[in-house]
Tab-separated table of C-alpha atoms in Angstrom:
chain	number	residue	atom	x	y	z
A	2	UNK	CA	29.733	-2.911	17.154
A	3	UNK	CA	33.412	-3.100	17.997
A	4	UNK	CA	36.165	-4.460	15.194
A	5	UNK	CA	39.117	-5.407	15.093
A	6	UNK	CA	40.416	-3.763	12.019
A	7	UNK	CA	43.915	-2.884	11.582
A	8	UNK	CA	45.463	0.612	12.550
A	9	UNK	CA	46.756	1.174	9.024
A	10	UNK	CA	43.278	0.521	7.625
A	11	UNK	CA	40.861	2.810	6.064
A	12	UNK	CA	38.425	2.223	8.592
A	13	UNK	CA	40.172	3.245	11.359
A	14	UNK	CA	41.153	6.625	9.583
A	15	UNK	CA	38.011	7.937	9.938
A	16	UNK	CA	36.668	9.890	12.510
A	17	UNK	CA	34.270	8.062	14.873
A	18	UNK	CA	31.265	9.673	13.598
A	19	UNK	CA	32.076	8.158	10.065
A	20	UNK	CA	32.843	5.175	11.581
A	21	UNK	CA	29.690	4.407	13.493
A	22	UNK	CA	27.586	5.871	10.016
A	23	UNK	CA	30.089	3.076	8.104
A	24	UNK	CA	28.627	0.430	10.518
A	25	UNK	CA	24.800	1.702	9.706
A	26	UNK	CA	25.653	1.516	6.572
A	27	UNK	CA	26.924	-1.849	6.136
A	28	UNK	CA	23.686	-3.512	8.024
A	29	UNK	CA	21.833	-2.082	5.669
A	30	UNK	CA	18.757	-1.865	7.649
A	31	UNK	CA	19.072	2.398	8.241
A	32	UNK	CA	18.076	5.490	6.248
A	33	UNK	CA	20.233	8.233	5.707
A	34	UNK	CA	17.965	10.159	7.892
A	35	UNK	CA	18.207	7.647	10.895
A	36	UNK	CA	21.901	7.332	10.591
A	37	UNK	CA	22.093	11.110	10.663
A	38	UNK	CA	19.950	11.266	13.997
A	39	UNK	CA	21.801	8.641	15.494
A	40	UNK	CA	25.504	10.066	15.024
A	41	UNK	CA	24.160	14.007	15.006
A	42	UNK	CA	24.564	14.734	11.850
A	43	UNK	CA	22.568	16.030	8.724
A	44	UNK	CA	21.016	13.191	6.549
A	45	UNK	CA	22.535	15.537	3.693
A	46	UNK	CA	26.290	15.159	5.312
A	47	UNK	CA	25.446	11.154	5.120
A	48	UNK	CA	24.807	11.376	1.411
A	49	UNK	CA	27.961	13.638	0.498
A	50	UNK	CA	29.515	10.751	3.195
A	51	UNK	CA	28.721	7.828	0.628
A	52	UNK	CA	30.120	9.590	-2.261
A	53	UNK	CA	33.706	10.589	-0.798
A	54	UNK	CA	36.510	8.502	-1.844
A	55	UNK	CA	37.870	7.788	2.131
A	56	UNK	CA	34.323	7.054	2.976
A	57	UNK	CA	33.944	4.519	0.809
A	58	UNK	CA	37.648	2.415	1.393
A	59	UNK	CA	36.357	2.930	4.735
A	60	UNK	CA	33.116	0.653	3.896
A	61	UNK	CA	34.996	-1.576	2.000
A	62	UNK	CA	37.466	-1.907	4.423
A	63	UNK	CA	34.806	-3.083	7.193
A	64	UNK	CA	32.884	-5.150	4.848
A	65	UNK	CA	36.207	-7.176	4.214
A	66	UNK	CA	36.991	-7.280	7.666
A	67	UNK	CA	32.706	-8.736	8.403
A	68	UNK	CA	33.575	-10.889	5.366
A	69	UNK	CA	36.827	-12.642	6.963
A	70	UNK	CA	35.468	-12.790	10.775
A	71	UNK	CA	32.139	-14.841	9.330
A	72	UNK	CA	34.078	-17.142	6.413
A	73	UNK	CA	35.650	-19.793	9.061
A	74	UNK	CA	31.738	-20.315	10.852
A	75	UNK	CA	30.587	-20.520	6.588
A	76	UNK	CA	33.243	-22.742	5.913
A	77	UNK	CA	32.556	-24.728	8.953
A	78	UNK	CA	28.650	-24.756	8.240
A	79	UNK	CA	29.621	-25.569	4.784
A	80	UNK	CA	30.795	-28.744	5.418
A	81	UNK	CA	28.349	-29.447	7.961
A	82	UNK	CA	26.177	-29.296	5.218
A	83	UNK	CA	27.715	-31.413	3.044
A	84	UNK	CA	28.368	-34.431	5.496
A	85	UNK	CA	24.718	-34.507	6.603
A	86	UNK	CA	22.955	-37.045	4.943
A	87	UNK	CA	19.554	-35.303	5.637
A	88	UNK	CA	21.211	-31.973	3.243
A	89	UNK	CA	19.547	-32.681	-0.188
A	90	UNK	CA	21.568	-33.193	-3.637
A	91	UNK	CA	20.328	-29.905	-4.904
A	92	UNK	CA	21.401	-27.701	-1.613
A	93	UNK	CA	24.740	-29.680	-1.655
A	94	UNK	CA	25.493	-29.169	-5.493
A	95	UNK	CA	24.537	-25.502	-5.196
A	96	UNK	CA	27.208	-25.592	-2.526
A	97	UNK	CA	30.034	-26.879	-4.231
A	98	UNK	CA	29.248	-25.253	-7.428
A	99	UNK	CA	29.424	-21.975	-4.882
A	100	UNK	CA	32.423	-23.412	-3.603
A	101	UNK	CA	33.576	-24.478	-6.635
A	102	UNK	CA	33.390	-20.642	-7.881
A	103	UNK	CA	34.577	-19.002	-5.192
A	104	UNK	CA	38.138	-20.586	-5.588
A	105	UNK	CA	37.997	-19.713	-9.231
A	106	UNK	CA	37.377	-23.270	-10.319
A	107	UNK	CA	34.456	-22.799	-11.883
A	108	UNK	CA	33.531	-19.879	-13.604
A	109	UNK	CA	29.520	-18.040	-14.110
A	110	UNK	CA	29.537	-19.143	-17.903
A	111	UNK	CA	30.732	-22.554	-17.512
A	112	UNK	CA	29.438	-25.349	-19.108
A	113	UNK	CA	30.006	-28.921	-19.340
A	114	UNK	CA	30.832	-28.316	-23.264
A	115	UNK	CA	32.788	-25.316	-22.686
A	116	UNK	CA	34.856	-27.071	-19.654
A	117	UNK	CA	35.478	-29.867	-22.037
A	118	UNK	CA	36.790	-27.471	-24.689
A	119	UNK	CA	39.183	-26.226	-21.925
A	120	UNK	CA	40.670	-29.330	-21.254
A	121	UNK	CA	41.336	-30.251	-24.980
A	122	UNK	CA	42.975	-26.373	-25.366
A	123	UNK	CA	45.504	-27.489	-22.713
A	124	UNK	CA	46.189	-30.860	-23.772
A	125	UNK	CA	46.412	-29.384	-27.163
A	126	UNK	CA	48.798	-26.392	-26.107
A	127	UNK	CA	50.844	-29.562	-23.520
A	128	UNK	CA	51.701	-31.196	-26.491
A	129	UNK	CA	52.174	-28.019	-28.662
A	130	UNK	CA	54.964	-27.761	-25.965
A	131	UNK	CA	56.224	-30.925	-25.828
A	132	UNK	CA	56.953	-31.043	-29.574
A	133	UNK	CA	59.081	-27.793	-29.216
A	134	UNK	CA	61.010	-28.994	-26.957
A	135	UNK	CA	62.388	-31.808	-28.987
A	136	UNK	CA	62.654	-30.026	-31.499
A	137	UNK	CA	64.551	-27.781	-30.230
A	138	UNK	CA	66.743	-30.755	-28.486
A	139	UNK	CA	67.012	-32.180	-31.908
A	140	UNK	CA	67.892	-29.558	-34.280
A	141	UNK	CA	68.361	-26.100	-31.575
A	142	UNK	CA	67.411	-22.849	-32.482
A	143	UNK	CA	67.288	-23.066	-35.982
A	144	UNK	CA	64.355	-25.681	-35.581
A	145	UNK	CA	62.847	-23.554	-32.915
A	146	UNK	CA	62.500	-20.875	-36.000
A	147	UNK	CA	61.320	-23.866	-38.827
A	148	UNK	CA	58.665	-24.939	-36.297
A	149	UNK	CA	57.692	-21.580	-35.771
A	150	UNK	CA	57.227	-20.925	-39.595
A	151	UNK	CA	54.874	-24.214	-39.547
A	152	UNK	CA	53.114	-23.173	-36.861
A	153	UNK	CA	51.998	-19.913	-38.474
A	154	UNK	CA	51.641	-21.235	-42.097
A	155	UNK	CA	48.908	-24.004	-40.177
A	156	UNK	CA	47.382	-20.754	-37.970
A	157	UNK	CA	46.603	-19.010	-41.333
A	158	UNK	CA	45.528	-21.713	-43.479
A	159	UNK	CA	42.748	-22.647	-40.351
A	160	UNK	CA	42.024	-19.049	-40.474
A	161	UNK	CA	41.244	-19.253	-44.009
A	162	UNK	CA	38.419	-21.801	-43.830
């Protein structure tokens, strides 16, 4: 299980025996007891392991590394997926909508109604914008602070209703 993790990473600032219980770890497919046995070491010492604060950057650190060697091959089966015309709709719209999330375009709680919503915020707050601006061409500051009157007098009459 070699990596190629960084010298300034937390990984490699462990000792080797931390290491190699880091690796166990990660595969998830070990007990404390068998990661003990196989790096000499108390399954005790491999629970007070999990809880320190270097231990775990150290996990975190590998996962991220695991995470960044297998996301070109993902990306790569990815698209595979989505140019094969024997891939059904669902798998490929579970796909992009993974996609989709992933590069924060989509969020958990989205919805077609809320998305919509959205969009009408920033056209609303684009021409919220716009309108300042010419006012402010128009009339300078001193319109900047009339338009800013307006805008609060509507803000607390909507919050009336």
């Amino acid at each position: 299980m070699k990596s190629n993790m960084s010298e300034k990473g937390a990984f490699q600032k462990l000792n080797k025996k931390r290491q190699k219980a880091v690796e166990m770890v990660f595969e998830h497919r070990f007990t404390n007891v068998e990661i003990g046995t196989e790096i000499g070491v108390n399954e005790k010492t491999i629970r007070r392991w999990k809880k320190d604060p270097d231990f775990i950057r150290g996990l975190h650190d590998y996962s991220l590394n695991k995470l960044n060697s297998a996301l070109p091959l993902a990306v790569q089966q990815s698209y595979e997926l989505l140019e094969n015309p024997k891939t059904s709709a669902m798998v490929k719209f579970q796909l992009i909508q993974m996609l989709f999330k992933y590069a924060n375009l989509l969020s958990d709680n989205s919805t077609p109604e809320l998305d919509k919503a959205k969009i009408r915020k920033a056209n609303a707050d684009a021409r919220v914008a716009e309108a300042r601006a010419n006012v402010v061409e128009r009339l300078g500051s001193e319109g900047d602070d009339k338009l800013d009157e307006l805008m609060n007098k509507l803000i607390s009459e909507s919050d009336k209703k």
